mmCIF file of C-alpha atoms in Angstrom:
data_model
loop_
_atom_site.group_PDB
_atom_site.id
_atom_site.type_symbol
_atom_site.label_atom_id
_atom_site.label_comp_id
_atom_site.label_asym_id
_atom_site.label_seq_id
_atom_site.Cartn_x
_atom_site.Cartn_y
_atom_site.Cartn_z
ATOM 1 C CA MET I 1 152.414 55.989 203.591
ATOM 2 C CA PRO I 2 149.737 57.116 201.051
ATOM 3 C CA ALA I 3 146.146 57.006 202.198
ATOM 4 C CA GLY I 4 144.091 54.141 200.844
ATOM 5 C CA PRO I 5 140.396 53.686 200.191
ATOM 6 C CA GLU I 6 137.990 54.858 202.840
ATOM 7 C CA PRO I 7 138.593 52.423 205.746
ATOM 8 C CA ALA I 8 135.156 52.810 207.293
ATOM 9 C CA ARG I 9 133.259 51.707 204.182
ATOM 10 C CA ARG I 10 131.795 48.207 204.491
ATOM 11 C CA SER I 11 129.788 45.993 202.233
ATOM 12 C CA ALA I 12 126.205 45.017 203.018
ATOM 13 C CA SER I 13 127.550 41.975 204.866
ATOM 14 C CA GLY I 14 129.630 44.189 207.164
ATOM 15 C CA ARG I 15 132.999 43.104 205.756
ATOM 16 C CA ASN I 16 135.577 45.631 204.546
ATOM 17 C CA PRO I 17 135.899 45.754 200.731
ATOM 18 C CA ALA I 18 138.652 43.824 199.078
ATOM 19 C CA PRO I 19 141.943 45.705 198.534
ATOM 20 C CA HIS I 20 141.749 47.850 195.381
ATOM 21 C CA THR I 21 144.138 47.436 192.487
ATOM 22 C CA PRO I 22 144.478 50.662 190.422
ATOM 23 C CA THR I 23 143.182 50.301 186.902
ATOM 24 C CA THR I 24 144.420 51.816 183.678
ATOM 25 C CA PRO I 25 143.195 55.425 183.308
ATOM 26 C CA PRO I 26 140.558 55.998 180.591
ATOM 27 C CA ALA I 27 141.867 56.132 177.045
ATOM 28 C CA ALA I 28 143.049 59.475 175.722
ATOM 29 C CA GLY I 29 140.241 61.504 174.208
ATOM 30 C CA ARG I 30 137.525 60.000 176.398
ATOM 31 C CA THR I 31 135.949 62.238 179.020
ATOM 32 C CA VAL I 32 136.704 61.095 182.558
ATOM 33 C CA GLY I 33 133.526 60.661 184.576
ATOM 34 C CA ILE I 34 132.749 60.393 188.255
ATOM 35 C CA LYS I 35 132.391 56.594 187.914
ATOM 36 C CA ASP I 36 135.955 56.385 186.569
ATOM 37 C CA VAL I 37 137.205 58.253 189.630
ATOM 38 C CA ALA I 38 135.220 56.010 191.992
ATOM 39 C CA ARG I 39 136.513 52.857 190.275
ATOM 40 C CA GLU I 40 140.128 54.047 190.322
ATOM 41 C CA ALA I 41 139.967 55.220 193.959
ATOM 42 C CA GLY I 42 138.154 52.105 195.158
ATOM 43 C CA VAL I 43 135.304 54.078 196.714
ATOM 44 C CA SER I 44 131.643 54.609 195.953
ATOM 45 C CA VAL I 45 130.296 57.184 193.524
ATOM 46 C CA GLY I 46 128.586 58.799 196.514
ATOM 47 C CA THR I 47 131.932 59.232 198.253
ATOM 48 C CA VAL I 48 133.423 60.927 195.183
ATOM 49 C CA SER I 49 130.367 63.181 195.019
ATOM 50 C CA ASN I 50 130.869 64.137 198.662
ATOM 51 C CA VAL I 51 134.556 64.860 198.050
ATOM 52 C CA ILE I 52 133.536 67.275 195.282
ATOM 53 C CA ASN I 53 130.443 68.861 196.791
ATOM 54 C CA GLN I 54 130.509 68.242 200.554
ATOM 55 C CA PRO I 55 134.113 67.519 201.570
ATOM 56 C CA ASP I 56 133.336 68.026 205.271
ATOM 57 C CA ARG I 57 131.417 64.731 205.185
ATOM 58 C CA VAL I 58 134.512 62.719 204.171
ATOM 59 C CA SER I 59 137.398 61.598 206.368
ATOM 60 C CA PRO I 60 140.671 63.498 205.773
ATOM 61 C CA SER I 61 142.518 60.419 204.523
ATOM 62 C CA THR I 62 139.796 59.525 202.013
ATOM 63 C CA LEU I 63 139.505 63.153 200.943
ATOM 64 C CA GLU I 64 143.227 63.334 200.180
ATOM 65 C CA HIS I 65 143.229 59.982 198.393
ATOM 66 C CA VAL I 66 140.261 60.757 196.133
ATOM 67 C CA ARG I 67 141.583 64.197 195.299
ATOM 68 C CA ARG I 68 144.872 62.641 194.191
ATOM 69 C CA VAL I 69 142.982 60.309 191.891
ATOM 70 C CA ILE I 70 140.948 63.226 190.517
ATOM 71 C CA ASP I 71 144.135 65.121 189.749
ATOM 72 C CA ARG I 72 145.823 62.087 188.174
ATOM 73 C CA LEU I 73 142.857 61.239 185.927
ATOM 74 C CA GLY I 74 142.167 64.895 185.026
ATOM 75 C CA TYR I 75 138.521 64.708 186.064
ATOM 76 C CA VAL I 76 136.571 67.955 185.637
ATOM 77 C CA ARG I 77 133.117 68.275 187.163
ATOM 78 C CA SER I 78 130.333 68.736 184.618
ATOM 79 C CA GLU I 79 128.959 72.067 185.770
ATOM 80 C CA SER I 80 126.251 72.010 183.111
ATOM 81 C CA ALA I 81 124.991 68.626 184.296
ATOM 82 C CA ARG I 82 124.963 69.814 187.904
ATOM 83 C CA GLN I 83 123.028 72.898 186.926
ATOM 84 C CA LEU I 84 120.479 70.903 184.963
ATOM 85 C CA ARG I 85 119.857 68.688 187.984
ATOM 86 C CA ALA I 86 119.461 71.750 190.164
ATOM 87 C CA GLY I 87 117.265 73.428 187.536
ATOM 88 C CA ARG I 88 119.288 76.662 187.610
ATOM 89 C CA SER I 89 121.916 77.490 185.014
ATOM 90 C CA ARG I 90 124.626 80.052 185.742
ATOM 91 C CA ILE I 91 124.677 81.180 182.109
ATOM 92 C CA MET I 92 122.466 83.772 180.456
ATOM 93 C CA ALA I 93 122.518 84.173 176.681
ATOM 94 C CA LEU I 94 122.727 87.415 174.728
ATOM 95 C CA LEU I 95 121.670 87.379 171.065
ATOM 96 C CA VAL I 96 122.279 90.608 169.142
ATOM 97 C CA LEU I 97 121.941 91.731 165.535
ATOM 98 C CA ASP I 98 125.580 92.455 164.776
ATOM 99 C CA MET I 99 128.618 92.096 167.041
ATOM 100 C CA GLY I 100 130.580 94.040 164.430
ATOM 101 C CA ASN I 101 128.654 97.111 165.574
ATOM 102 C CA PRO I 102 130.265 98.756 168.644
ATOM 103 C CA PHE I 103 126.781 99.650 169.890
ATOM 104 C CA PHE I 104 126.050 95.968 170.531
ATOM 105 C CA VAL I 105 129.507 95.444 171.998
ATOM 106 C CA ASP I 106 128.628 98.067 174.613
ATOM 107 C CA ILE I 107 125.291 96.376 175.286
ATOM 108 C CA ALA I 108 127.195 93.122 175.868
ATOM 109 C CA ARG I 109 129.601 94.866 178.249
ATOM 110 C CA GLY I 110 126.724 96.284 180.279
ATOM 111 C CA ALA I 111 124.993 92.903 180.494
ATOM 112 C CA GLU I 112 128.225 91.114 181.394
ATOM 113 C CA ARG I 113 129.050 93.485 184.239
ATOM 114 C CA THR I 114 125.649 92.936 185.806
ATOM 115 C CA ALA I 115 125.752 89.167 185.275
ATOM 116 C CA ARG I 116 129.243 88.773 186.733
ATOM 117 C CA ALA I 117 128.293 90.772 189.806
ATOM 118 C CA ALA I 118 125.600 88.139 190.358
ATOM 119 C CA GLY I 119 128.012 85.241 189.783
ATOM 120 C CA LEU I 120 126.746 84.444 186.274
ATOM 121 C CA GLY I 121 128.372 84.299 182.858
ATOM 122 C CA VAL I 122 127.073 85.535 179.507
ATOM 123 C CA MET I 123 127.055 83.587 176.230
ATOM 124 C CA VAL I 124 127.145 86.192 173.439
ATOM 125 C CA CYS I 125 125.847 85.243 169.974
ATOM 126 C CA ASN I 126 125.286 87.117 166.731
ATOM 127 C CA SER I 127 122.188 86.627 164.550
ATOM 128 C CA ASP I 128 123.780 88.715 161.777
ATOM 129 C CA GLN I 129 120.359 90.366 161.259
ATOM 130 C CA ASN I 130 119.137 86.995 159.955
ATOM 131 C CA PRO I 131 115.857 85.509 161.316
ATOM 132 C CA ALA I 132 116.963 81.971 160.380
ATOM 133 C CA ASP I 133 120.199 82.298 162.364
ATOM 134 C CA GLU I 134 118.191 83.741 165.244
ATOM 135 C CA ALA I 135 115.923 80.664 165.236
ATOM 136 C CA ASP I 136 118.946 78.341 165.295
ATOM 137 C CA TYR I 137 120.475 80.126 168.268
ATOM 138 C CA LEU I 138 117.213 80.149 170.198
ATOM 139 C CA SER I 139 116.997 76.369 169.674
ATOM 140 C CA LEU I 140 120.559 76.032 170.981
ATOM 141 C CA PHE I 141 119.699 78.086 174.078
ATOM 142 C CA ALA I 142 116.721 75.821 174.739
ATOM 143 C CA GLU I 143 118.894 72.707 174.402
ATOM 144 C CA GLN I 144 121.453 74.159 176.816
ATOM 145 C CA ARG I 145 118.704 75.250 179.230
ATOM 146 C CA VAL I 146 120.281 78.639 179.806
ATOM 147 C CA ARG I 147 119.014 80.691 182.725
ATOM 148 C CA GLY I 148 117.447 83.234 180.367
ATOM 149 C CA VAL I 149 117.976 85.142 177.127
ATOM 150 C CA LEU I 150 118.574 88.789 176.298
ATOM 151 C CA VAL I 151 117.657 89.267 172.641
ATOM 152 C CA THR I 152 117.478 91.978 170.017
ATOM 153 C CA PRO I 153 115.071 90.288 167.581
ATOM 154 C CA ALA I 154 115.870 89.914 163.898
ATOM 155 C CA ASP I 155 112.485 88.334 163.132
ATOM 156 C CA ALA I 156 110.023 91.185 162.608
ATOM 157 C CA GLY I 157 106.996 88.931 162.965
ATOM 158 C CA GLY I 158 108.088 87.596 166.338
ATOM 159 C CA GLY I 159 107.513 83.979 165.338
ATOM 160 C CA ASN I 160 110.908 82.827 166.602
ATOM 161 C CA LEU I 161 110.242 84.134 170.101
ATOM 162 C CA ARG I 162 106.702 82.718 170.120
ATOM 163 C CA ASP I 163 108.190 79.299 169.382
ATOM 164 C CA PHE I 164 110.900 79.787 172.006
ATOM 165 C CA ARG I 165 108.356 80.726 174.681
ATOM 166 C CA ARG I 166 107.075 77.160 174.911
ATOM 167 C CA HIS I 167 110.372 76.112 176.519
ATOM 168 C CA GLY I 168 109.577 78.186 179.589
ATOM 169 C CA ILE I 169 112.911 80.041 179.521
ATOM 170 C CA PRO I 170 112.553 83.763 180.372
ATOM 171 C CA TYR I 171 113.742 86.351 177.877
ATOM 172 C CA VAL I 172 114.144 90.121 177.809
ATOM 173 C CA LEU I 173 113.956 92.168 174.621
ATOM 174 C CA VAL I 174 116.892 94.553 174.221
ATOM 175 C CA ASP I 175 116.677 97.691 172.072
ATOM 176 C CA ARG I 176 113.116 96.741 171.218
ATOM 177 C CA VAL I 177 109.785 97.644 172.822
ATOM 178 C CA GLY I 178 107.837 94.681 174.184
ATOM 179 C CA GLY I 179 104.159 94.632 174.943
ATOM 180 C CA ASP I 180 102.957 91.216 173.781
ATOM 181 C CA GLY I 181 102.986 89.903 177.328
ATOM 182 C CA GLY I 182 105.849 87.513 176.640
ATOM 183 C CA GLY I 183 108.451 89.181 178.819
ATOM 184 C CA CYS I 184 110.286 92.326 179.782
ATOM 185 C CA SER I 185 111.913 94.785 177.418
ATOM 186 C CA VAL I 186 114.460 97.586 177.591
ATOM 187 C CA SER I 187 114.548 100.022 174.710
ATOM 188 C CA VAL I 188 115.310 103.572 173.664
ATOM 189 C CA ASP I 189 112.569 105.810 172.266
ATOM 190 C CA ASP I 190 113.677 105.779 168.629
ATOM 191 C CA VAL I 191 110.778 107.976 167.518
ATOM 192 C CA VAL I 192 112.139 110.689 169.807
ATOM 193 C CA GLY I 193 115.641 109.979 168.496
ATOM 194 C CA GLY I 194 114.605 110.468 164.880
ATOM 195 C CA SER I 195 112.846 113.693 165.813
ATOM 196 C CA LEU I 196 115.947 115.007 167.584
ATOM 197 C CA ALA I 197 118.049 114.483 164.475
ATOM 198 C CA ILE I 198 115.716 116.280 162.053
ATOM 199 C CA ARG I 199 114.836 119.093 164.463
ATOM 200 C CA HIS I 200 118.528 119.855 164.771
ATOM 201 C CA LEU I 201 118.996 119.883 160.996
ATOM 202 C CA VAL I 202 115.945 122.105 160.524
ATOM 203 C CA ALA I 203 117.287 124.494 163.184
ATOM 204 C CA THR I 204 120.559 124.825 161.263
ATOM 205 C CA GLY I 205 118.693 125.861 158.108
ATOM 206 C CA HIS I 206 118.193 122.643 156.131
ATOM 207 C CA ARG I 207 114.970 122.031 154.219
ATOM 208 C CA THR I 208 115.761 118.925 152.155
ATOM 209 C CA PHE I 209 116.913 115.678 153.705
ATOM 210 C CA ALA I 210 117.874 112.095 152.977
ATOM 211 C CA TYR I 211 117.261 109.214 155.367
ATOM 212 C CA VAL I 212 119.705 106.345 154.918
ATOM 213 C CA SER I 213 117.725 103.535 156.472
ATOM 214 C CA GLY I 214 118.479 99.865 157.065
ATOM 215 C CA PRO I 215 116.599 96.587 156.619
ATOM 216 C CA ALA I 216 112.878 97.418 156.546
ATOM 217 C CA HIS I 217 111.974 94.564 158.908
ATOM 218 C CA LEU I 218 113.839 96.210 161.800
ATOM 219 C CA GLN I 219 111.487 98.187 164.019
ATOM 220 C CA GLN I 220 114.265 100.570 165.061
ATOM 221 C CA VAL I 221 114.735 101.668 161.444
ATOM 222 C CA ARG I 222 111.012 102.314 161.010
ATOM 223 C CA ASP I 223 110.721 104.190 164.321
ATOM 224 C CA ARG I 224 113.603 106.525 163.483
ATOM 225 C CA ARG I 225 111.966 107.340 160.158
ATOM 226 C CA GLU I 226 108.656 108.005 161.924
ATOM 227 C CA GLY I 227 110.379 110.425 164.280
ATOM 228 C CA ALA I 228 112.016 112.225 161.346
ATOM 229 C CA LEU I 229 108.641 112.675 159.635
ATOM 230 C CA LEU I 230 107.071 113.996 162.848
ATOM 231 C CA ALA I 231 109.823 116.603 163.109
ATOM 232 C CA LEU I 232 109.207 117.674 159.503
ATOM 233 C CA ALA I 233 105.494 118.072 160.206
ATOM 234 C CA GLU I 234 106.264 120.161 163.301
ATOM 235 C CA ALA I 235 108.418 122.435 161.125
ATOM 236 C CA GLY I 236 105.691 122.793 158.515
ATOM 237 C CA LEU I 237 107.657 120.840 155.929
ATOM 238 C CA PRO I 238 106.093 118.139 153.707
ATOM 239 C CA ALA I 239 106.945 114.470 154.057
ATOM 240 C CA THR I 240 108.427 114.635 150.557
ATOM 241 C CA ALA I 241 111.260 116.739 151.995
ATOM 242 C CA LEU I 242 112.680 113.450 153.302
ATOM 243 C CA ARG I 243 114.126 111.160 150.615
ATOM 244 C CA GLU I 244 114.660 107.606 151.878
ATOM 245 C CA LEU I 245 117.678 105.650 150.649
ATOM 246 C CA PRO I 246 117.285 102.033 151.834
ATOM 247 C CA ALA I 247 120.419 100.182 152.926
ATOM 248 C CA GLU I 248 120.701 96.406 152.836
ATOM 249 C CA ARG I 249 122.588 96.250 156.126
ATOM 250 C CA LEU I 250 123.498 98.538 159.010
ATOM 251 C CA ASP I 251 127.210 98.651 158.220
ATOM 252 C CA VAL I 252 129.878 100.887 156.704
ATOM 253 C CA ALA I 253 129.834 99.186 153.294
ATOM 254 C CA SER I 254 126.090 99.786 152.972
ATOM 255 C CA GLY I 255 126.692 103.387 153.993
ATOM 256 C CA ARG I 256 129.254 103.841 151.213
ATOM 257 C CA ASP I 257 126.783 102.395 148.734
ATOM 258 C CA ALA I 258 124.046 104.757 149.952
ATOM 259 C CA GLY I 259 126.499 107.644 149.733
ATOM 260 C CA SER I 260 127.167 106.831 146.081
ATOM 261 C CA ARG I 261 123.439 106.816 145.348
ATOM 262 C CA LEU I 262 123.062 110.085 147.251
ATOM 263 C CA LEU I 263 125.723 111.700 145.080
ATOM 264 C CA GLY I 264 123.868 110.555 141.962
ATOM 265 C CA LEU I 265 120.622 112.355 142.855
ATOM 266 C CA ALA I 266 119.752 115.253 140.575
ATOM 267 C CA ASP I 267 118.011 117.091 143.409
ATOM 268 C CA ARG I 268 120.623 116.271 146.040
ATOM 269 C CA PRO I 269 119.461 117.167 149.591
ATOM 270 C CA THR I 270 121.631 119.289 151.846
ATOM 271 C CA ALA I 271 121.486 117.035 154.902
ATOM 272 C CA VAL I 272 121.454 113.295 155.551
ATOM 273 C CA PHE I 273 120.233 111.406 158.602
ATOM 274 C CA CYS I 274 121.504 107.825 158.940
ATOM 275 C CA ALA I 275 119.847 105.009 160.878
ATOM 276 C CA ASN I 276 123.128 104.282 162.678
ATOM 277 C CA ASP I 277 126.689 105.556 162.940
ATOM 278 C CA LEU I 278 128.221 102.835 160.776
ATOM 279 C CA LEU I 279 126.010 103.911 157.882
ATOM 280 C CA ALA I 280 126.918 107.534 158.584
ATOM 281 C CA LEU I 281 130.633 106.727 158.504
ATOM 282 C CA GLY I 282 130.173 104.981 155.142
ATOM 283 C CA VAL I 283 128.284 107.975 153.744
ATOM 284 C CA LEU I 284 131.035 110.269 155.035
ATOM 285 C CA GLN I 285 133.657 108.182 153.243
ATOM 286 C CA ALA I 286 131.735 108.355 149.961
ATOM 287 C CA LEU I 287 131.267 112.132 150.217
ATOM 288 C CA TYR I 288 134.901 112.689 151.152
ATOM 289 C CA ALA I 289 136.114 110.629 148.188
ATOM 290 C CA ALA I 290 133.896 112.683 145.849
ATOM 291 C CA GLY I 291 135.167 115.996 147.204
ATOM 292 C CA VAL I 292 131.862 116.916 148.866
ATOM 293 C CA ARG I 293 132.547 119.005 151.956
ATOM 294 C CA VAL I 294 130.947 118.073 155.275
ATOM 295 C CA PRO I 295 129.169 120.036 156.669
ATOM 296 C CA GLU I 296 129.539 122.926 154.169
ATOM 297 C CA ASP I 297 127.995 121.032 151.228
ATOM 298 C CA MET I 298 126.128 118.372 153.165
ATOM 299 C CA ALA I 299 125.484 117.830 156.865
ATOM 300 C CA ILE I 300 125.401 114.327 158.388
ATOM 301 C CA VAL I 301 123.724 112.987 161.538
ATOM 302 C CA GLY I 302 124.304 109.430 162.753
ATOM 303 C CA TYR I 303 122.653 107.318 165.446
ATOM 304 C CA ASP I 304 124.042 105.416 168.485
ATOM 305 C CA ASP I 305 127.050 107.665 169.201
ATOM 306 C CA ILE I 306 129.586 104.855 169.085
ATOM 307 C CA GLU I 307 133.188 105.704 169.969
ATOM 308 C CA PHE I 308 134.164 106.025 166.295
ATOM 309 C CA ALA I 309 131.614 108.821 165.770
ATOM 310 C CA ALA I 310 133.741 111.318 167.688
ATOM 311 C CA ALA I 311 136.956 110.021 166.090
ATOM 312 C CA ALA I 312 135.830 110.319 162.448
ATOM 313 C CA THR I 313 137.674 112.561 159.965
ATOM 314 C CA VAL I 314 134.772 114.951 160.469
ATOM 315 C CA PRO I 315 133.435 114.219 163.976
ATOM 316 C CA LEU I 316 129.831 113.069 163.633
ATOM 317 C CA THR I 317 126.783 114.584 165.233
ATOM 318 C CA SER I 318 124.883 111.575 166.538
ATOM 319 C CA VAL I 319 121.835 110.553 168.541
ATOM 320 C CA ARG I 320 123.278 108.861 171.608
ATOM 321 C CA GLN I 321 121.787 105.636 172.936
ATOM 322 C CA PRO I 322 122.826 104.587 176.456
ATOM 323 C CA ALA I 323 124.094 101.183 175.313
ATOM 324 C CA LEU I 324 125.797 100.156 178.566
ATOM 325 C CA THR I 325 122.630 100.989 180.493
ATOM 326 C CA LEU I 326 120.514 99.048 178.003
ATOM 327 C CA GLY I 327 122.548 95.899 178.568
ATOM 328 C CA ALA I 328 122.820 96.311 182.323
ATOM 329 C CA ARG I 329 119.121 97.025 182.853
ATOM 330 C CA ALA I 330 118.090 94.088 180.666
ATOM 331 C CA ALA I 331 120.324 91.744 182.676
ATOM 332 C CA GLU I 332 118.884 93.131 185.923
ATOM 333 C CA LEU I 333 115.343 92.366 184.771
ATOM 334 C CA LEU I 334 116.324 88.823 183.809
ATOM 335 C CA LEU I 335 117.981 88.283 187.186
ATOM 336 C CA GLU I 336 114.857 89.543 188.926
ATOM 337 C CA GLU I 337 112.696 87.141 186.944
ATOM 338 C CA THR I 338 114.921 84.145 187.664
ATOM 339 C CA GLY I 339 116.113 84.969 191.184
ATOM 340 C CA GLU I 340 114.899 84.345 194.719
ATOM 341 C CA GLU I 341 111.974 86.754 194.338
ATOM 342 C CA ALA I 342 110.844 85.434 190.949
ATOM 343 C CA ALA I 343 107.322 84.789 192.234
ATOM 344 C CA ASP I 344 106.855 88.522 192.774
ATOM 345 C CA HIS I 345 108.281 89.533 189.386
ATOM 346 C CA ARG I 346 106.122 91.570 187.037
ATOM 347 C CA HIS I 347 107.095 92.149 183.426
ATOM 348 C CA GLN I 348 108.289 95.672 182.702
ATOM 349 C CA GLN I 349 108.740 97.674 179.505
ATOM 350 C CA VAL I 350 111.565 100.095 180.287
ATOM 351 C CA VAL I 351 111.994 102.931 177.785
ATOM 352 C CA LEU I 352 115.134 105.067 177.983
ATOM 353 C CA GLN I 353 115.545 108.463 176.368
ATOM 354 C CA PRO I 354 118.134 109.313 173.683
ATOM 355 C CA GLU I 355 120.071 112.566 173.470
ATOM 356 C CA LEU I 356 121.625 114.496 170.610
ATOM 357 C CA VAL I 357 125.398 114.995 170.646
ATOM 358 C CA VAL I 358 126.332 117.821 168.300
ATOM 359 C CA ARG I 359 129.717 117.746 166.538
ATOM 360 C CA ARG I 360 131.302 119.291 163.468
ATOM 361 C CA SER I 361 129.411 117.258 160.854
ATOM 362 C CA THR I 362 126.404 119.613 161.247
ATOM 363 C CA LEU I 363 127.985 122.823 162.545
ATOM 364 C CA THR I 364 127.222 125.103 159.604
ATOM 365 C CA THR I 365 124.180 127.362 159.512
ATOM 366 C CA ARG I 366 122.720 127.715 156.038
#
């Protein structure tokens, strides 16, 4: 015979509750709540809560009965509500500039591996290099009370993060140097990366260069240019040896556009350094379509060393960033700041070093 309501439960007067008559399940489309389960099972909300969270405190017959009702009604525990009551979410957010860029995909993979090992999930969002979209997502993260945020900022002035800080949710900057005291950061030394690219081109005999940059508000773009100029100065070459070709976005289409402008220069340089690999691939496409040989007529260096760099028609020389490590280390810092030892946490600015990976796109000595 099926188990009935908990037999030991009594009213304040000491009498057993009246026999329960099952009610009609909630209408389709309405979320089933814990009160619906309690009403249908003829038990208290506290008993249902114990069945879900502390089943050892409930008699076997009541446990079986309530679980049958839960299954029949399709009740699903609100994990977000439970986490809010406990004050600890099991979700960290990751906000990057462009999920169409494999570099950020690898950052997400590194963060996810670390988070999952700690029993957490990662909500991945894309600001599309737009400060307004970044602000909207940060507001969403605050509303959801995520455990913390890993963010590659799109807002050069930092106003979005200053506003977000008032919510008291920790954040870690990814692929960006911190230093304002607001939190931890994990970055790659892009000044060194820019220097590596130009030093290599100088060593292979080039004396005139183009720099296909990206949006000017991105610190990474400015740092890579700074490194390129430092390398020119070290080689005794003037800053004018580097011709900058701004790109609206860090993508292949912008690279093709920059490549077309490069081809139109009267004093065309012999080497081009691109702020990322997607730009470099776009430039390569434009040169290939125009019959310009790479590297014989023009050498190309990219940045990030995404998987496609090695698989290009002419494999690209690229400055490698350890993207998986960036994501993993950032997640580790966030876990430290929000974990059991949070009181002992001290903000850190971790700076990783890039390396140059030489391939055929630069392997011609002039």
